Amino acid sequence: ADGWAEATRVPGTRVYAEANGKRGFASIGVGAVGEDRTAPLLDGVTIEPLVVDVGAGDAQVTFTAYGRDDGPSGLLETLEVQVTGPDGRMHTCRGTGSRCTITLPRGSAPGSYSLGPVWPGDKAGNARVHHVQIYGNGVDAQPRGFTVRR
């Protein structure tokens, strides 16, 4: 259904995999078996601000996801986002709805932080992990991360 190929079957769940160059994400999904078997499909993520300064104190970066869910339970009940800093350290935020915020402590490594896996989930417990991909001209406007200065 909806272009996803079923990759594995585990009692009570379904796992899917899809490469979607048009949106710039590769996706893997897990869904609960039941009436709503459709996990949200991510169309993009905004990152605000794109440049933060951690020289004088902690800084926050907020991620907002947008997409769609064809299932009856609705879109984006939960959101999890991971980013990787230039020092290789991973930072994760978990939120409800379509937003979550990462707090970077004062003195965090300066440089480029890369957007990693993004997990939007719906009320039925269906979720897909989306990985930002570079497909040439596919999604030039999609932010790939943010910059930290100090």
C-alpha positions as CSV (number, residue, x, y, z in Angstrom):
1,A,0.0,0.0,0.0
2,D,1.1,3.6,-0.6
3,G,4.4,2.6,-2.3
4,W,5.8,0.8,0.8
5,A,7.2,-2.7,0.5
6,E,6.6,-4.9,3.5
7,A,10.1,-6.0,4.6
8,T,9.5,-8.0,7.8
9,R,6.6,-9.4,9.7
10,V,6.7,-9.6,13.5
11,P,3.6,-10.6,15.5
12,G,1.7,-7.4,16.3
13,T,3.8,-5.1,14.1
14,R,4.8,-4.4,10.5
15,V,8.1,-3.1,9.4
16,Y,8.5,-1.2,6.1
17,A,11.3,0.3,4.0
18,E,11.1,3.0,1.3
19,A,13.5,5.3,-0.5
20,N,11.7,8.5,-1.5
21,G,14.0,10.7,-3.4
22,K,11.2,13.2,-4.3
23,R,11.0,14.3,-0.6
24,G,14.6,13.7,0.2
25,F,14.1,11.0,2.9
26,A,14.6,7.3,3.1
27,S,12.1,5.7,5.5
28,I,11.6,2.7,7.6
29,G,8.3,2.2,9.4
30,V,6.8,0.2,12.3
31,G,3.1,0.0,12.6
32,A,0.7,-1.6,15.1
33,V,-1.6,-4.3,13.7
34,G,-5.2,-3.0,14.0
35,E,-7.6,-0.7,12.3
36,D,-5.1,2.1,11.6
37,R,-2.0,0.5,9.9
38,T,-0.7,3.7,8.2
39,A,2.2,5.5,9.7
40,P,2.8,9.2,9.0
41,L,4.8,10.1,5.9
42,L,7.2,13.0,6.5
43,D,7.3,15.7,3.8
44,G,9.9,17.9,5.6
45,V,11.3,19.4,8.8
46,T,12.0,23.0,9.7
47,I,14.8,23.9,12.0
48,E,14.8,27.2,14.0
49,P,17.1,28.9,14.4
50,L,19.7,27.7,11.8
51,V,22.5,29.4,13.7
52,V,22.9,29.3,17.6
53,D,25.5,30.7,19.9
54,V,26.5,28.6,23.0
55,G,29.3,30.9,24.1
56,A,27.3,32.7,26.8
57,G,24.9,30.0,27.8
58,D,22.6,27.1,26.7
59,A,20.9,27.4,23.3
60,Q,17.7,25.8,22.0
61,V,16.9,24.5,18.5
62,T,13.3,23.6,17.6
63,F,12.3,21.1,15.0
64,T,8.9,21.2,13.4
65,A,7.8,18.3,11.2
66,Y,5.1,18.4,8.5
67,G,3.6,15.6,6.5
68,R,0.5,13.4,6.2
69,D,-1.1,10.3,7.5
70,D,-3.8,8.5,5.5
71,G,-4.9,6.5,8.6
72,P,-7.9,7.4,10.8
73,S,-5.8,8.2,13.9
74,G,-4.3,11.4,12.5
75,L,-0.9,12.9,12.0
76,L,2.0,13.5,14.4
77,E,1.0,12.6,17.9
78,T,4.7,12.2,18.7
79,L,8.0,13.4,17.2
80,E,11.6,12.3,17.8
81,V,14.6,13.9,16.1
82,Q,18.3,13.1,16.3
83,V,21.2,15.3,15.3
84,T,24.9,14.6,15.2
85,G,27.5,17.3,16.1
86,P,30.9,17.8,14.5
87,D,32.4,16.0,17.5
88,G,30.3,12.9,16.7
89,R,28.0,13.3,19.7
90,M,24.3,12.6,19.1
91,H,21.6,14.8,20.6
92,T,17.9,13.6,20.7
93,C,14.7,15.4,21.4
94,R,11.2,13.9,21.9
95,G,8.1,15.8,21.8
96,T,4.3,15.6,21.4
97,G,2.6,16.8,18.3
98,S,4.8,18.0,15.5
99,R,7.5,19.8,17.5
100,C,10.4,19.0,19.7
101,T,13.3,21.1,21.0
102,I,17.0,20.2,21.7
103,T,18.9,22.2,24.4
104,L,22.6,22.5,23.7
105,P,24.6,23.3,26.8
106,R,27.0,26.2,27.0
107,G,30.3,25.2,25.4
108,S,28.9,22.6,23.0
109,A,31.1,21.8,20.1
110,P,31.1,24.6,17.4
111,G,30.4,23.7,13.8
112,S,27.8,22.0,11.7
113,Y,25.2,19.7,13.3
114,S,23.6,17.2,10.9
115,L,19.9,16.3,10.9
116,G,19.6,12.5,11.5
117,P,16.7,10.2,11.9
118,V,13.2,11.8,12.3
119,W,10.4,9.7,13.8
120,P,6.9,11.0,13.5
121,G,4.2,8.8,15.1
122,D,0.4,8.8,15.2
123,K,-2.1,8.1,17.9
124,A,-2.4,4.4,16.9
125,G,1.4,3.9,17.6
126,N,2.4,3.7,14.0
127,A,5.7,5.4,13.2
128,R,8.3,5.6,10.4
129,V,11.9,6.7,10.8
130,H,12.9,9.1,8.0
131,H,16.6,9.7,7.1
132,V,17.6,12.8,5.3
133,Q,19.2,11.9,1.9
134,I,20.9,14.0,-0.7
135,Y,19.3,13.4,-4.1
136,G,20.8,16.2,-6.1
137,N,18.0,18.6,-7.1
138,G,15.4,16.7,-5.1
139,V,15.0,18.9,-2.0
140,D,17.3,21.9,-2.2
141,A,15.1,23.8,0.3
142,Q,15.2,21.0,3.0
143,P,17.6,22.0,5.8
144,R,20.2,19.4,6.5
145,G,21.1,20.7,9.9
146,F,22.2,23.9,11.8
147,T,25.3,25.7,12.9
148,V,26.7,26.2,16.5
149,R,29.0,29.1,17.3
150,R,30.6,30.1,20.6
